[in-house]
C-alpha positions as a printed NumPy array, in Angstrom:
array([[ 71.898,  65.28 , 131.355],
       [ 68.79 ,  64.457, 130.164],
       [ 67.245,  67.495, 127.688],
       [ 63.612,  66.737, 127.225],
       [ 62.559,  68.546, 123.614],
       [ 58.866,  69.8  , 123.508],
       [ 56.898,  70.688, 120.269],
       [ 54.181,  72.957, 120.33 ],
       [ 50.976,  71.729, 118.491],
       [ 51.367,  73.116, 114.574],
       [ 49.029,  75.751, 113.403],
       [ 46.084,  74.603, 111.582],
       [ 45.115,  76.006, 108.416],
       [ 41.954,  75.438, 106.557],
       [ 40.23 ,  76.796, 103.668],
       [ 36.871,  78.31 , 103.697],
       [ 34.623,  79.93 , 101.334],
       [ 32.479,  82.997, 102.516],
       [ 29.833,  85.005, 100.624],
       [ 30.403,  88.195,  99.684],
       [ 28.662,  91.032,  97.895],
       [ 30.476,  92.579,  95.037],
       [ 29.967,  96.23 ,  93.918],
       [ 31.186,  97.213,  90.401],
       [ 31.495, 101.01 ,  90.235],
       [ 31.366, 103.071,  86.944],
       [ 32.823, 106.296,  86.016],
       [ 31.711, 109.065,  86.963],
       [ 32.125, 108.07 ,  90.811],
       [ 30.376, 110.707,  91.76 ],
       [ 26.863, 109.916,  89.654],
       [ 27.556, 106.138,  90.643],
       [ 28.031, 107.147,  94.147],
       [ 24.616, 109.174,  94.379],
       [ 22.492, 105.917,  92.666],
       [ 24.521, 103.91 ,  95.903],
       [ 23.039, 106.672,  98.24 ],
       [ 19.498, 105.825,  96.578],
       [ 19.656, 102.286,  97.249],
       [ 20.759, 102.898, 100.817],
       [ 17.998, 105.154, 101.407],
       [ 15.499, 102.553, 100.181],
       [ 16.587,  99.799, 102.864],
       [ 18.377, 101.526, 105.871],
       [ 21.384,  99.08 , 106.68 ],
       [ 21.597,  97.406, 103.394],
       [ 25.386,  97.392, 103.811],
       [ 25.656,  96.786, 107.4  ],
       [ 27.732,  93.849, 108.51 ],
       [ 28.381,  92.676, 104.741],
       [ 31.496,  91.777, 103.326],
       [ 32.104,  93.442, 100.368],
       [ 34.227,  92.873,  97.109],
       [ 34.711,  95.961,  95.146],
       [ 35.574,  95.186,  91.283],
       [ 37.03 ,  97.881,  89.418],
       [ 37.981,  95.724,  86.086],
       [ 38.361,  97.669,  83.484],
       [ 38.486, 101.218,  85.172],
       [ 41.062, 103.347,  83.722],
       [ 41.748, 104.771,  87.289],
       [ 45.061, 105.974,  89.119],
       [ 46.075, 104.816,  93.071],
       [ 44.362, 108.305,  94.291],
       [ 40.83 , 107.647,  92.913],
       [ 40.902, 104.234,  94.163],
       [ 41.557, 105.343,  97.767],
       [ 39.429, 107.91 ,  97.309],
       [ 36.324, 105.651,  96.016],
       [ 37.251, 103.275,  99.064],
       [ 37.278, 106.396, 101.453],
       [ 33.953, 107.253, 100.031],
       [ 32.33 , 103.623, 100.647],
       [ 33.724, 103.709, 104.426],
       [ 32.36 , 106.493, 105.145],
       [ 28.522, 105.54 , 103.669],
       [ 29.484, 102.311, 106.324],
       [ 30.276,  99.934, 103.262],
       [ 33.245,  97.998, 104.246],
       [ 35.491,  96.716, 101.417],
       [ 37.21 ,  93.152, 102.216],
       [ 38.999,  92.992,  98.976],
       [ 39.708,  94.677,  95.594],
       [ 39.11 ,  92.762,  92.528],
       [ 40.309,  93.357,  89.125],
       [ 42.978,  96.284,  90.165],
       [ 46.441,  96.718,  88.391],
       [ 49.429,  95.452,  91.275],
       [ 50.469,  98.891,  90.898],
       [ 47.358, 100.579,  91.948],
       [ 47.565,  98.384,  95.458],
       [ 49.394,  99.314,  98.414],
       [ 49.303,  98.379, 102.096],
       [ 46.829, 101.369, 103.08 ],
       [ 44.281,  99.622, 100.394],
       [ 42.174,  96.27 , 100.819],
       [ 44.242,  93.373,  99.351],
       [ 43.699,  91.918,  96.171],
       [ 41.306,  89.126,  95.326],
       [ 40.92 ,  86.907,  92.435],
       [ 39.14 ,  83.903,  90.977],
       [ 35.774,  84.712,  92.766],
       [ 33.227,  82.533,  91.635],
       [ 29.726,  84.303,  90.481],
       [ 26.298,  83.4  ,  92.484],
       [ 22.725,  84.748,  92.237],
       [ 22.564,  88.596,  92.138],
       [ 21.227,  89.87 ,  95.347],
       [ 17.966,  91.729,  95.354],
       [ 17.691,  95.382,  95.456],
       [ 15.168,  96.858,  97.451],
       [ 12.528,  98.597,  95.56 ],
       [ 10.41 , 101.524,  96.678],
       [  7.137, 100.398,  98.188],
       [  4.404, 100.173,  95.689],
       [  2.143, 102.075,  98.118],
       [  3.558, 105.13 ,  97.089],
       [  1.05 , 107.256,  95.593],
       [  1.772, 108.969,  92.118],
       [  2.919, 112.396,  91.825],
       [  5.458, 112.328,  95.271],
       [  8.878, 112.563,  94.71 ],
       [ 10.195, 109.116,  94.948],
       [ 13.724, 107.421,  93.297],
       [ 12.713, 105.428,  89.713],
       [ 14.291, 102.123,  89.665],
       [ 17.063, 101.804,  87.169],
       [ 16.126, 100.007,  83.931],
       [ 17.326,  96.523,  84.062],
       [ 17.367,  96.418,  87.814],
       [ 15.898,  93.158,  89.198],
       [ 12.837,  93.202,  91.093],
       [ 12.764,  92.527,  95.173],
       [ 10.506,  92.191,  97.852],
       [  8.386,  95.22 ,  98.168],
       [  9.481,  96.608, 102.095],
       [  6.698,  98.938, 103.7  ],
       [  7.178, 102.944, 103.422],
       [  6.755, 103.15 , 107.31 ],
       [  8.905, 101.264, 109.916],
       [  6.724,  98.996, 111.409],
       [  7.674,  96.482, 114.654],
       [  6.946,  93.498, 112.075],
       [  7.252,  92.193, 108.659],
       [  5.289,  89.718, 106.976],
       [  6.134,  87.923, 103.789],
       [  3.604,  85.337, 102.191],
       [  5.743,  84.338,  99.228],
       [  8.949,  82.032,  99.126],
       [ 12.537,  83.992,  99.268],
       [ 14.276,  82.676,  96.161],
       [ 17.72 ,  81.67 ,  95.905],
       [ 20.213,  85.029,  95.44 ],
       [ 17.57 ,  87.612,  97.556],
       [ 18.379,  89.217, 100.372],
       [ 15.541,  90.655, 102.217],
       [ 16.531,  92.973, 105.028],
       [ 14.209,  94.723, 107.608],
       [ 16.106,  96.139, 110.893],
       [ 13.314,  97.775, 112.1  ],
       [ 12.018,  94.593, 113.688],
       [ 10.785,  90.833, 113.46 ],
       [ 10.578,  88.877, 110.129],
       [  8.098,  86.337, 109.55 ],
       [  8.023,  84.356, 106.172],
       [  5.239,  82.347, 105.527],
       [  6.958,  79.865, 103.14 ],
       [ 10.564,  78.495, 102.741],
       [ 13.693,  80.095, 102.532],
       [ 15.906,  79.077,  99.573],
       [ 19.406,  78.117,  99.581],
       [ 21.467,  81.092,  98.621],
       [ 18.855,  83.186, 100.087],
       [ 19.603,  85.806, 103.256],
       [ 17.178,  87.11 , 105.766],
       [ 18.584,  90.098, 108.044],
       [ 16.457,  91.171, 110.785],
       [ 16.753,  93.619, 114.064],
       [ 14.331,  91.372, 115.719],
       [ 13.388,  87.593, 115.601],
       [ 13.249,  85.18 , 112.748],
       [ 10.248,  83.235, 111.999],
       [ 10.181,  81.11 , 108.994],
       [  7.113,  78.571, 108.416],
       [  8.462,  76.407, 106.12 ],
       [ 12.179,  75.177, 105.189],
       [ 15.015,  77.665, 106.136],
       [ 18.008,  76.489, 103.674],
       [ 19.722,  79.872, 103.254],
       [ 21.117,  82.186, 105.983],
       [ 19.368,  84.009, 108.874],
       [ 20.801,  86.884, 110.604],
       [ 18.701,  88.087, 113.717],
       [ 19.252,  90.773, 116.06 ],
       [ 21.515,  92.419, 113.726],
       [ 21.445,  96.041, 115.576],
       [ 22.349,  94.609, 118.614],
       [ 19.164,  92.794, 119.862],
       [ 20.798,  89.686, 121.993],
       [ 17.319,  88.522, 122.973],
       [ 16.32 ,  87.875, 119.202],
       [ 15.745,  84.539, 118.03 ],
       [ 15.64 ,  82.26 , 115.244],
       [ 12.466,  79.742, 114.531],
       [ 11.9  ,  77.474, 111.312],
       [  9.598,  74.719, 110.688],
       [ 12.563,  72.643, 108.816],
       [ 16.248,  73.487, 109.577],
       [ 18.526,  73.196, 106.689],
       [ 20.205,  76.645, 107.188],
       [ 23.152,  77.346, 105.67 ],
       [ 24.148,  80.12 , 108.525],
       [ 22.075,  81.394, 111.5  ],
       [ 23.578,  84.35 , 113.512],
       [ 22.13 ,  86.282, 116.486],
       [ 23.511,  89.704, 117.497],
       [ 26.807,  88.97 , 115.531],
       [ 27.427,  85.326, 116.852],
       [ 27.361,  82.553, 113.904],
       [ 27.01 ,  79.306, 113.613],
       [ 27.868,  77.786, 110.056],
       [ 25.964,  74.468, 108.901],
       [ 29.139,  72.533, 109.465],
       [ 29.089,  73.754, 113.234],
       [ 25.5  ,  73.038, 113.419],
       [ 24.615,  69.43 , 115.436],
       [ 23.51 ,  67.008, 112.353],
       [ 20.571,  66.045, 114.652],
       [ 18.767,  69.373, 113.728],
       [ 18.514,  68.718, 110.03 ],
       [ 15.015,  68.63 , 108.749],
       [ 13.537,  69.221, 112.295],
       [ 11.532,  72.316, 113.857],
       [ 14.27 ,  74.086, 115.868],
       [ 14.69 ,  77.362, 117.484],
       [ 17.926,  79.19 , 118.285],
       [ 18.743,  81.632, 121.006],
       [ 21.536,  83.456, 122.641],
       [ 22.379,  82.706, 126.61 ],
       [ 25.628,  85.151, 127.178],
       [ 27.939,  84.163, 124.783],
       [ 26.671,  80.878, 123.779],
       [ 24.575,  79.623, 121.148],
       [ 21.672,  77.731, 122.101],
       [ 19.345,  75.843, 120.39 ],
       [ 15.797,  73.48 , 121.061],
       [ 13.109,  71.545, 119.322],
       [  9.911,  73.049, 118.814],
       [  8.081,  69.803, 118.546]])
């Protein structure tokens, strides 16, 4: 009798790097969470769909305090993907896993209060030493026009509608829009359109060098994009679950 041996295809394991935001809480947590609430109030959806690492290096806390902090952050829609700087005794299966060897990148720009706020009105003052950011309008409007380049490390978020960049988006920068994204220059960073469930959003750019493009949660990283798109004027859109692209020339 002849026996036929079949071997299943081996599982492919790949290493891949992802850009995550790192939060470094300070004691007492109540005061730090209050400052975090102030940040979120200046830019609705600032933490939405962002992977976040919690760095607790040097904090003298116990497991209960750490668990409570993670729960407090979850209640604010801050999703912790891992914890850095934690003693092994602090972690258990109910908490996010330990993370190590993270590489530091540029600081993410903190949204600032609008420059148009009148003197004498109640508005949160920026913390000393906080980095400057692109000012967003005080009231929700259907579109946001930015007339300056978006630098590496900046993160511009406008979930109320479309974002138009009259300039370029540098590598390491990020544009997040509830509607479409228009870049009248080179798009080298990340562009995430339709982040509030708008599958009809599109991404337009004069010169495509993007690290990542996404529409309504569907992502294409640089290595997944057609190499022939590099340096071209293109647009991206969704047809059902399929990521589409076309030339603007």
